[in-house]
Coordinates of C-alpha atoms and ligand atoms in Angstrom, one line a residue:
M1 CA 186.7 165.1 28.7
R2 CA 190.7 165.1 27.9
H3 CA 189.6 164.8 24.3
T4 CA 187.5 168.3 24.6
I5 CA 189.8 170.1 26.5
F6 CA 192.5 169.4 24.0
L7 CA 190.4 170.7 21.2
V8 CA 189.6 173.7 22.8
L9 CA 193.3 174.5 23.6
F10 CA 194.4 173.6 19.9
A11 CA 190.9 176.3 18.1
I12 CA 192.4 179.1 20.6
A13 CA 196.3 178.6 20.4
P14 CA 196.3 180.3 16.4
L15 CA 194.5 183.5 18.1
L16 CA 197.0 184.2 20.6
Y17 CA 197.1 187.7 20.5
A18 CA 193.2 188.1 18.8
Q19 CA 191.6 189.0 22.1
E20 CA 188.3 189.0 22.4
N21 CA 188.0 192.6 23.9
Y22 CA 188.3 193.8 19.8
P23 CA 186.0 193.3 17.6
Q24 CA 186.5 190.9 13.9
D25 CA 184.3 191.1 11.7
I26 CA 183.1 194.6 11.2
F27 CA 186.3 196.5 10.2
Q28 CA 187.5 196.7 6.4
S29 CA 190.5 197.1 5.0
P30 CA 190.8 200.6 4.4
L31 CA 192.5 199.6 0.5
E32 CA 191.2 197.6 -2.4
I33 CA 195.1 195.7 -2.4
P34 CA 196.9 193.1 -0.5
L35 CA 197.7 194.5 3.2
V36 CA 202.1 194.5 3.0
L37 CA 203.1 196.8 5.8
A38 CA 206.0 199.0 5.6
G39 CA 205.5 199.3 9.5
T40 CA 204.3 197.6 12.7
F41 CA 202.4 199.6 15.6
G42 CA 205.3 200.1 18.3
E43 CA 207.6 200.1 16.2
L44 CA 209.6 202.0 17.8
R45 CA 211.2 205.7 16.2
S46 CA 212.5 208.8 16.9
N47 CA 211.5 210.1 20.3
H48 CA 207.9 207.7 19.4
F49 CA 206.2 204.2 18.8
H50 CA 204.4 204.2 15.5
S51 CA 201.1 203.9 16.7
G52 CA 199.6 202.7 13.5
I53 CA 200.5 200.6 10.0
D54 CA 201.8 202.2 7.5
I55 CA 199.9 199.9 4.6
K56 CA 202.0 199.4 1.6
T57 CA 200.8 201.3 -1.6
Q58 CA 202.7 199.5 -4.1
Q59 CA 204.7 202.6 -4.8
R60 CA 202.1 204.5 -6.2
E61 CA 199.6 207.3 -4.7
G62 CA 196.3 207.4 -5.7
L63 CA 194.5 204.0 -4.5
R64 CA 191.3 204.4 -2.8
V65 CA 191.1 204.8 1.0
L66 CA 187.6 203.4 2.6
S67 CA 186.1 203.9 5.6
I68 CA 186.6 200.7 7.7
A69 CA 183.2 201.0 8.5
D70 CA 179.5 203.7 8.6
G71 CA 181.2 206.4 10.8
T72 CA 181.3 210.2 10.9
I73 CA 183.6 212.3 10.5
T74 CA 185.2 213.9 13.8
R75 CA 188.1 216.0 12.8
I76 CA 190.4 216.6 9.6
K77 CA 193.8 218.0 9.3
V78 CA 196.0 219.2 7.1
S79 CA 199.8 219.7 8.2
H80 CA 202.7 220.4 6.3
W81 CA 204.4 217.8 9.0
G82 CA 203.5 215.0 10.9
Y83 CA 200.3 212.9 9.1
G84 CA 199.8 215.6 6.2
K85 CA 196.3 215.0 5.3
A86 CA 194.1 213.5 7.4
L87 CA 190.6 212.1 8.7
Y88 CA 189.6 210.9 11.6
I89 CA 186.1 208.6 11.6
A90 CA 184.2 207.7 14.8
H91 CA 182.2 204.1 14.7
P92 CA 179.5 203.4 16.5
N93 CA 181.1 200.8 18.3
G94 CA 183.9 203.0 20.5
Y95 CA 186.4 202.8 18.0
T96 CA 187.8 205.9 16.1
S97 CA 189.7 205.1 13.0
V98 CA 193.1 207.3 11.4
Y99 CA 193.9 207.3 7.5
G100 CA 197.0 209.3 7.3
H101 CA 199.8 211.4 4.6
L102 CA 196.6 211.1 2.4
Q103 CA 197.1 213.3 -1.6
K104 CA 193.5 214.1 -1.4
F105 CA 190.4 213.4 0.0
S106 CA 186.6 211.6 -1.8
P107 CA 184.9 215.7 -4.1
E108 CA 182.9 216.1 -1.2
I109 CA 185.6 216.2 1.5
E110 CA 187.6 218.2 -0.5
A111 CA 185.2 220.9 -0.6
Y112 CA 184.1 221.1 2.9
V113 CA 188.0 221.6 3.6
K114 CA 189.1 223.9 0.7
K115 CA 185.7 226.0 2.1
A116 CA 187.8 226.2 5.3
Q117 CA 190.8 226.8 3.7
Y118 CA 189.2 229.8 1.7
A119 CA 187.7 230.5 4.8
K120 CA 190.8 230.9 7.3
Q121 CA 193.3 232.1 3.9
S122 CA 195.7 229.1 5.7
Y123 CA 196.5 225.4 4.1
E124 CA 197.4 224.2 7.0
V125 CA 194.0 223.6 9.1
E126 CA 192.3 221.5 11.4
L127 CA 188.8 221.1 11.3
F128 CA 186.2 219.4 13.9
P129 CA 182.5 218.5 11.7
D130 CA 179.8 218.2 13.7
Y131 CA 178.7 214.5 14.8
G132 CA 176.6 213.6 12.1
E133 CA 177.7 216.2 10.0
I134 CA 179.6 214.6 7.4
K135 CA 178.3 210.7 7.5
V136 CA 180.5 207.5 6.0
S137 CA 179.4 204.2 5.0
K138 CA 181.4 201.5 5.3
G139 CA 183.8 200.7 2.1
E140 CA 183.0 204.3 1.0
T141 CA 185.8 206.3 -0.7
I142 CA 186.7 208.9 1.8
A143 CA 190.4 209.5 -0.1
F144 CA 193.0 209.2 -2.4
S145 CA 195.9 207.4 -1.0
G146 CA 199.5 209.5 -1.0
N147 CA 203.3 210.8 0.8
T148 CA 201.8 213.9 2.4
G149 CA 203.3 215.6 5.5
G150 CA 206.4 213.7 7.3
S151 CA 206.2 210.3 4.8
A152 CA 209.3 209.3 3.2
G153 CA 207.3 207.2 0.3
P154 CA 203.6 206.6 -0.6
H155 CA 202.2 204.8 1.8
L156 CA 198.6 204.7 4.1
H157 CA 199.4 205.3 7.6
F158 CA 196.1 203.6 9.6
E159 CA 195.2 204.0 13.0
I160 CA 192.1 202.3 15.2
R161 CA 192.0 204.7 18.5
S162 CA 189.4 204.5 21.7
S163 CA 187.1 206.7 21.0
V164 CA 186.6 207.9 24.5
S165 CA 190.5 207.5 26.1
E166 CA 192.3 208.5 22.9
K167 CA 194.2 205.5 23.1
P168 CA 196.6 204.0 19.8
T169 CA 195.7 200.1 19.1
N170 CA 197.3 197.7 17.0
P171 CA 195.1 197.5 14.3
L172 CA 195.6 194.1 13.5
L173 CA 194.5 193.0 16.7
Y174 CA 190.6 193.8 15.2
G175 CA 190.8 190.2 12.4
Y176 CA 192.7 192.0 9.4
E177 CA 194.6 189.2 7.5
V178 CA 198.6 190.2 7.1
R179 CA 200.8 187.1 5.8
D180 CA 203.2 186.8 7.8
A181 CA 205.1 183.8 8.3
T182 CA 208.7 184.4 9.6
D183 CA 210.3 184.6 13.1
P184 CA 211.4 187.6 14.5
T185 CA 215.0 188.7 13.9
L186 CA 217.5 188.3 16.7
V187 CA 220.3 191.3 15.2
S188 CA 222.3 191.8 18.4
L189 CA 222.4 191.1 22.1
Y190 CA 224.3 193.1 24.7
G191 CA 224.6 192.8 28.5
Y192 CA 224.8 195.8 31.2
P193 CA 226.6 195.4 34.1
L194 CA 223.6 198.2 36.1
S195 CA 224.7 198.2 40.0
D196 CA 227.9 199.4 41.6
G197 CA 230.7 196.4 41.2
A198 CA 228.5 194.9 38.8
Q199 CA 230.3 192.7 35.7
I200 CA 229.5 191.4 32.5
N201 CA 232.2 188.9 30.8
K202 CA 234.7 190.9 32.7
S203 CA 233.2 194.6 32.0
G204 CA 232.0 197.1 34.1
E205 CA 230.6 198.2 30.5
K206 CA 227.4 197.4 28.3
I207 CA 228.9 194.3 26.5
Q208 CA 228.1 192.5 23.5
L209 CA 226.7 189.5 24.0
N210 CA 227.5 186.0 20.7
Y211 CA 225.5 183.3 20.3
S212 CA 224.7 181.0 18.0
R213 CA 221.0 179.3 15.9
Q214 CA 220.4 176.0 17.6
A215 CA 219.2 172.7 15.7
D216 CA 215.6 173.4 16.7
G217 CA 216.1 176.5 15.6
S218 CA 216.4 178.5 18.9
F219 CA 219.7 181.1 19.9
L220 CA 221.8 179.1 22.2
A221 CA 224.3 182.4 23.9
E222 CA 227.7 181.8 24.9
K223 CA 228.0 181.3 28.6
V224 CA 228.1 184.4 30.3
T225 CA 230.1 185.2 33.5
A226 CA 228.5 188.0 36.0
I227 CA 228.7 189.4 38.9
G228 CA 225.9 191.7 40.7
T229 CA 222.8 193.3 39.8
I230 CA 222.5 192.6 35.5
G231 CA 220.3 193.6 32.7
F232 CA 220.2 192.2 28.8
G233 CA 218.9 194.1 25.3
I234 CA 218.4 193.5 22.4
N235 CA 218.2 194.2 18.5
T236 CA 215.4 192.7 17.0
F237 CA 213.0 193.1 14.1
D238 CA 210.4 191.4 12.3
R239 CA 209.4 191.0 8.6
Q240 CA 206.2 189.8 7.2
D241 CA 205.0 188.1 3.4
M242 CA 206.2 189.9 0.8
A243 CA 207.8 192.9 2.1
A244 CA 211.8 193.2 3.2
N245 CA 210.4 195.9 5.9
K246 CA 211.9 195.5 9.0
N247 CA 209.1 196.4 11.5
G248 CA 208.8 195.7 14.7
V249 CA 208.2 192.8 16.8
Y250 CA 205.3 192.4 19.3
A251 CA 205.9 191.3 22.5
V252 CA 209.2 190.3 24.3
K253 CA 209.1 188.4 27.4
Q254 CA 212.5 187.5 29.7
T255 CA 212.3 184.1 32.1
V256 CA 215.2 183.7 34.7
N257 CA 214.9 179.8 35.5
G258 CA 211.5 179.5 34.8
R259 CA 210.4 182.9 36.3
V260 CA 209.3 185.7 34.0
Y261 CA 211.3 188.9 35.1
S262 CA 209.9 191.4 32.7
E263 CA 206.6 190.5 29.6
F264 CA 206.1 193.9 27.4
D265 CA 203.9 194.0 24.2
F266 CA 202.4 196.3 21.9
E267 CA 198.3 195.8 22.2
T268 CA 198.4 199.4 22.7
F269 CA 199.9 202.7 24.4
S270 CA 199.4 206.1 25.1
F271 CA 201.2 209.7 23.5
G272 CA 201.1 210.9 26.9
E273 CA 203.8 208.4 27.3
T274 CA 205.3 207.8 23.6
R275 CA 208.3 209.5 24.5
Y276 CA 209.5 207.6 26.9
I277 CA 210.0 205.3 24.4
N278 CA 213.9 206.9 24.8
T279 CA 214.3 205.0 28.4
L280 CA 213.2 201.9 26.5
I281 CA 216.1 201.8 24.4
D282 CA 220.1 202.2 24.5
Y283 CA 219.7 205.7 23.7
A284 CA 223.4 206.0 23.5
H285 CA 223.9 202.8 21.5
F286 CA 221.4 204.7 18.9
Y287 CA 223.1 208.2 18.8
K288 CA 226.0 206.3 18.4
H289 CA 225.1 203.1 16.0
R290 CA 222.2 204.1 14.3
Q291 CA 220.5 201.0 16.4
R292 CA 217.6 200.9 18.2
V293 CA 218.2 198.4 21.4
Q294 CA 215.1 197.4 23.7
K295 CA 216.1 197.0 27.3
L296 CA 214.7 194.3 28.9
F297 CA 214.9 196.0 32.5
K298 CA 212.5 199.4 33.3
E299 CA 215.0 202.1 34.5
P300 CA 213.5 204.1 37.1
F301 CA 211.9 206.9 34.9
N302 CA 210.3 205.1 32.3
H303 CA 206.6 205.5 32.7
L304 CA 205.5 203.7 30.2
G305 CA 202.2 200.2 30.8
I306 CA 203.6 197.9 28.1
Y307 CA 205.1 196.3 30.6
K308 CA 202.6 193.0 31.3
T309 CA 205.3 192.1 33.9
L310 CA 208.2 192.8 35.9
Y311 CA 209.6 191.0 38.6
N312 CA 212.9 193.6 39.8
N313 CA 212.2 195.8 37.1
G314 CA 213.6 192.9 34.4
E315 CA 216.9 193.5 36.3
I316 CA 219.0 190.2 37.5
D317 CA 221.0 190.1 41.1
I318 CA 223.5 187.5 40.2
E319 CA 225.3 186.2 42.7
E320 CA 228.3 184.3 43.4
G321 CA 229.0 180.5 42.6
L322 CA 225.2 180.2 41.4
S323 CA 224.1 179.8 38.0
Y324 CA 220.8 181.3 35.8
N325 CA 219.2 180.4 32.8
V326 CA 218.2 183.4 31.2
E327 CA 215.2 183.2 28.4
L328 CA 213.9 185.6 26.0
T329 CA 211.6 184.8 24.2
I330 CA 210.1 187.4 20.7
S331 CA 207.3 187.0 19.2
D332 CA 205.8 189.0 16.5
I333 CA 201.7 189.4 16.2
A334 CA 201.2 186.3 14.0
G335 CA 202.2 184.4 17.1
N336 CA 206.3 183.5 15.0
T337 CA 208.7 183.0 18.1
T338 CA 212.1 183.4 18.1
K339 CA 214.2 182.3 21.4
L340 CA 217.3 182.6 22.6
V341 CA 218.5 181.0 26.3
I342 CA 221.5 182.8 28.2
P343 CA 223.2 180.8 30.5
V344 CA 224.7 182.4 33.3
E345 CA 227.4 182.2 36.0
G346 CA 227.6 184.1 39.2
K347 CA 231.7 184.4 39.2
R348 CA 233.6 187.6 40.1
E349 CA 237.1 187.6 38.0
P350 CA 239.4 190.3 37.4
L351 CA 238.4 193.7 35.0
K352 CA 239.1 193.8 31.5
I353 CA 237.4 196.6 30.8
P354 CA 236.4 198.7 34.0
K355 CA 233.3 200.9 34.3
D356 CA 233.6 204.1 32.4
E357 CA 232.1 206.7 34.2
G358 CA 232.5 209.8 31.6
K359 CA 233.5 212.8 35.0
T360 CA 233.5 215.9 34.4
E361 CA 233.3 219.2 35.9
N362 CA 229.5 219.2 36.2
F363 CA 226.6 216.2 37.7
I364 CA 223.2 216.7 37.1
L365 CA 220.6 215.2 39.5
A366 CA 217.8 214.6 37.4
D367 CA 215.3 215.2 39.8
K368 CA 216.8 219.0 40.7
P369 CA 216.5 222.2 38.5
N370 CA 220.7 223.1 37.1
N371 CA 221.4 226.2 35.8
F372 CA 225.0 227.1 33.6
D373 CA 226.6 229.8 32.7
L374 CA 228.5 229.0 29.4
G375 CA 230.0 233.3 28.4
A376 CA 227.7 233.5 25.1
A377 CA 224.6 232.2 26.5
K378 CA 222.9 230.3 29.3
V379 CA 221.5 227.1 30.2
Y380 CA 218.5 226.0 32.4
F381 CA 216.9 222.8 32.9
P382 CA 214.0 222.6 34.6
A383 CA 213.6 219.7 37.1
N384 CA 212.8 216.2 35.4
T385 CA 214.7 217.1 31.6
F386 CA 217.0 214.4 31.5
Y387 CA 216.3 210.3 33.2
E388 CA 219.0 209.8 34.9
D389 CA 222.1 211.3 36.6
F390 CA 224.6 212.4 34.4
Y391 CA 228.1 214.4 34.1
I392 CA 227.3 216.4 31.9
R393 CA 229.8 218.1 29.2
L394 CA 229.9 221.6 28.4
E395 CA 232.2 224.1 26.5
K396 CA 232.2 228.0 26.6
G397 CA 232.8 229.4 23.5
S398 CA 233.1 233.0 22.2
D399 CA 229.7 232.5 19.5
T400 CA 229.1 228.7 20.5
V401 CA 227.9 227.0 22.6
A402 CA 228.4 222.9 23.2
I403 CA 225.9 221.7 25.6
H404 CA 227.2 217.5 25.9
D405 CA 225.7 216.2 22.7
N406 CA 222.5 214.3 21.7
S407 CA 223.9 210.6 23.1
V408 CA 221.4 211.8 26.4
A409 CA 218.0 211.9 25.7
A410 CA 215.7 215.5 27.2
H411 CA 212.4 214.6 28.2
R412 CA 211.3 218.3 28.7
N413 CA 212.3 220.9 27.0
F414 CA 215.0 223.1 28.2
T415 CA 216.0 226.7 27.5
I416 CA 219.2 228.1 26.1
S417 CA 219.1 231.8 26.4
F418 CA 222.0 234.1 23.7
D419 CA 223.1 237.2 24.8
P420 CA 223.0 239.5 21.2
T421 CA 224.1 243.1 23.1
K422 CA 227.4 242.8 20.5
Y423 CA 225.1 243.0 17.5
N424 CA 223.6 245.7 16.1
E425 CA 219.5 246.5 15.2
E426 CA 219.9 245.3 11.7
E427 CA 221.8 241.5 12.7
R428 CA 219.9 241.0 15.4
K429 CA 216.6 241.0 13.5
Q430 CA 218.5 238.8 10.7
L431 CA 220.3 236.6 14.0
F432 CA 218.4 232.8 15.4
I433 CA 219.0 230.6 17.4
A434 CA 220.7 227.7 15.0
H435 CA 221.5 223.9 16.2
L436 CA 224.8 222.7 14.6
D437 CA 224.5 219.0 13.5
E438 CA 228.4 216.7 13.5
D439 CA 228.9 218.5 10.1
Y440 CA 228.4 222.0 11.3
R441 CA 224.6 222.0 9.4
P442 CA 222.9 225.1 10.7
S443 CA 219.1 224.2 12.0
H444 CA 216.7 226.6 12.5
S445 CA 215.6 226.3 16.5
K446 CA 212.2 228.8 17.1
T447 CA 213.8 232.3 18.6
Y448 CA 212.4 234.5 21.1
K449 CA 213.4 237.8 21.2
R450 CA 212.9 240.2 24.1
D451 CA 214.9 241.8 27.2
G452 CA 218.1 241.4 25.5
A453 CA 218.0 237.8 25.1
F454 CA 217.4 235.9 22.9
T455 CA 216.2 232.2 23.9
T456 CA 215.2 228.7 22.3
R457 CA 213.9 225.9 24.0
T458 CA 214.7 222.7 23.1
R459 CA 214.7 218.5 23.9
T460 CA 217.9 218.2 21.6
L461 CA 221.6 218.4 23.3
G462 CA 224.2 219.4 21.4
T463 CA 226.0 222.8 19.9
Y464 CA 224.1 225.7 19.8
T465 CA 225.4 229.1 17.8
L466 CA 223.6 232.2 16.6
V467 CA 223.3 232.6 12.9
R468 CA 222.7 235.7 10.5
D469 CA 219.8 234.9 7.8
S470 CA 220.5 238.0 5.6
V471 CA 219.4 236.8 2.3
A472 CA 215.7 236.9 1.4
P473 CA 214.0 233.1 -0.2
E474 CA 214.0 232.4 -3.4
I475 CA 210.9 231.5 -5.5
R476 CA 210.4 230.4 -8.8
P477 CA 208.1 229.7 -11.2
K478 CA 207.7 225.4 -11.8
N479 CA 206.0 224.1 -14.6
F480 CA 205.0 227.4 -16.6
K481 CA 206.8 231.0 -18.0
E482 CA 206.2 234.4 -17.6
K483 CA 203.1 235.3 -19.8
Q484 CA 201.9 232.2 -20.5
W485 CA 198.6 230.3 -21.9
L486 CA 198.0 228.6 -18.9
S487 CA 194.0 227.0 -20.1
N488 CA 195.1 223.7 -20.8
Y489 CA 196.9 223.2 -17.1
N490 CA 195.3 221.1 -14.6
Y491 CA 198.1 222.9 -11.1
L492 CA 200.5 226.0 -11.6
S493 CA 202.9 225.0 -9.0
M494 CA 206.3 227.1 -7.9
V495 CA 209.9 226.5 -6.3
I496 CA 210.3 228.3 -2.6
T497 CA 213.5 227.5 -0.5
D498 CA 215.3 229.3 1.5
D499 CA 219.1 228.8 2.8
L500 CA 219.5 229.7 6.6
S501 CA 216.4 230.3 8.7
G502 CA 213.9 227.8 6.5
I503 CA 210.3 229.1 4.9
D504 CA 208.3 230.4 7.6
T505 CA 205.4 231.2 6.2
Y506 CA 204.0 231.5 2.0
S507 CA 200.8 233.9 0.5
A508 CA 199.8 234.3 -2.9
T509 CA 197.0 236.0 -4.5
L510 CA 195.1 236.3 -7.5
N511 CA 194.0 239.5 -8.9
G512 CA 194.5 240.6 -5.1
E513 CA 192.1 237.7 -4.1
W514 CA 193.9 234.9 -1.4
I515 CA 194.6 231.7 -3.2
L516 CA 195.1 228.6 -2.0
M517 CA 198.8 227.4 -2.5
E518 CA 199.9 223.7 -0.9
Y519 CA 202.8 223.8 0.7
E520 CA 205.2 220.3 -0.2
P521 CA 207.6 220.5 1.9
K522 CA 209.4 217.7 1.2
T523 CA 210.1 219.3 -2.7
N524 CA 209.6 222.6 -1.8
T525 CA 206.7 223.1 -3.9
L526 CA 204.0 225.2 -3.9
T527 CA 200.9 224.2 -5.6
Y528 CA 198.0 226.0 -6.6
D529 CA 194.8 223.7 -8.5
F530 CA 192.7 225.0 -11.3
D531 CA 189.7 223.4 -10.0
D532 CA 189.4 225.5 -7.1
E533 CA 188.4 227.7 -10.2
R534 CA 189.5 231.2 -8.9
V535 CA 190.6 232.1 -12.4
K536 CA 187.5 234.5 -13.3
A537 CA 189.7 236.6 -16.2
T538 CA 191.9 235.6 -19.5
E539 CA 194.8 238.0 -18.0
N540 CA 195.8 237.5 -14.4
E541 CA 198.0 238.8 -12.0
L542 CA 199.8 236.1 -9.5
K543 CA 201.1 237.5 -6.2
L544 CA 203.1 235.6 -3.7
T545 CA 204.7 236.8 -1.2
V546 CA 207.3 234.5 1.2
T547 CA 209.1 234.8 4.6
D548 CA 211.7 233.2 6.1
N549 CA 212.3 233.1 10.3
V550 CA 213.7 236.0 10.4
G551 CA 211.4 237.6 8.6
N552 CA 213.0 238.7 5.5
S553 CA 210.7 238.5 2.6
T554 CA 210.4 238.0 -1.1
T555 CA 207.5 239.2 -3.3
Y556 CA 206.8 237.4 -6.8
T557 CA 204.5 238.8 -9.6
T558 CA 204.1 237.3 -12.4
T559 CA 200.6 237.4 -15.4
F560 CA 199.3 234.2 -17.2
F561 CA 196.6 233.8 -19.8
R562 CA 193.5 231.5 -19.7
N563 CA 190.3 231.2 -20.9
Ligands
ZN1 ZN1 203.4 205.5 9.9

């Protein structure tokens, strides 16, 4: 009897996270190469958790992308940013697979998309084919891998969602093999005094804590003295085999004297909650150091559903004279773990680093609306714009307003309204609201102009001003010259740029008929594909008009020959 129990336990141990809820043998790989990851599910990204895995494509584009199972295409999206060219396939078992940053679709799907693009006269389209209209079978080539949209290098973004709830799930729960023999890496550890008067190692402020590796491979922190309610945070990453990429870990657990205080994992989450990542990470730390420290305690405004267990919201009450054994376990999905023990002694000591209240004249109560008149502009924060109450730093200028800085995260849009009355009609036309970065480089913030007020809605705190863009976009041919014979060309491409407000729209015609030009903002390139077969004459007039975000526009006309 005992033997049987042991065997069963041994058998299920390696499948720690491969839960029986997820089909293990139905889905095949979306690529014909071994799965090497540049990104994991739930990985911490800007304002969101990564909702799929990023599969490396050997620094190339054009690899065949295969449907992971029989299914029907339910959605096709082509956009300048985000997933670029993306396909969604619903499978009969209730899951939808998603493939992003594609270079192009398979010929049949490509023809379907181009028809819609020509009908709508737009490169960006979002299509919802009828159920069963475009069926695909397991292993069928549906597209070719690429680098379109918000992608920093060639790779395939791959997701598996629940078709009903649309919640993304961790693709590695479906029996895919990704080799990983490496424990997660702990980069740094921080202690947070949370309650009034709390302290850690004589500090009333967040403090970095030291630790060292033990003979058994686990880590032991130097003894911590503390009093009051405290919490911990870690910076950690995981590496799989065959790649140096620093990917996200799967699960983190914190126990105190053997009791689980907090435990979360990246089995699934919902798109509606993903922005609450800004309450999981130490946002101010990220702003300052560009490192994402995950807090092992849950803030009041954190509505994430990733927690499996919570006790006291992961916060630890430290009392004088008592000692505590805090243990952190960081796991990857392959089951490799890294353990850290933090011994804590309850002891009040004279503070060396007092708590910095960061006091200013203006205190924001997060659950109330807040209005400020900053001279050049008015700012309106609706209730619950922020996750916590804080002292906001506001600076009035004659043309510029500084609204704190991006060390505080906003969950909702707030409104900034500039008074443009000192500018004349012509100037007003060319003005837009710009966010200025630390080097005072302006970036366009969508500006609504009405009733003597220029308004923008944004979730980024920082410095804003009105900027005038009086220069129209520039257009130049990239791979051809005026009056050239292009008979052997597969593509015709042009470079379009705008110096200040940025490109809003572009539209090209060939002999007066609209033609599709694919826009790749990362390379400022517009491309016409001669396979579209819109060239019907030998001598052709191509006309391209590009407009920037304040309405300055440039038209470029050229002639080419082709037979
Ligand atoms: Zn991705």
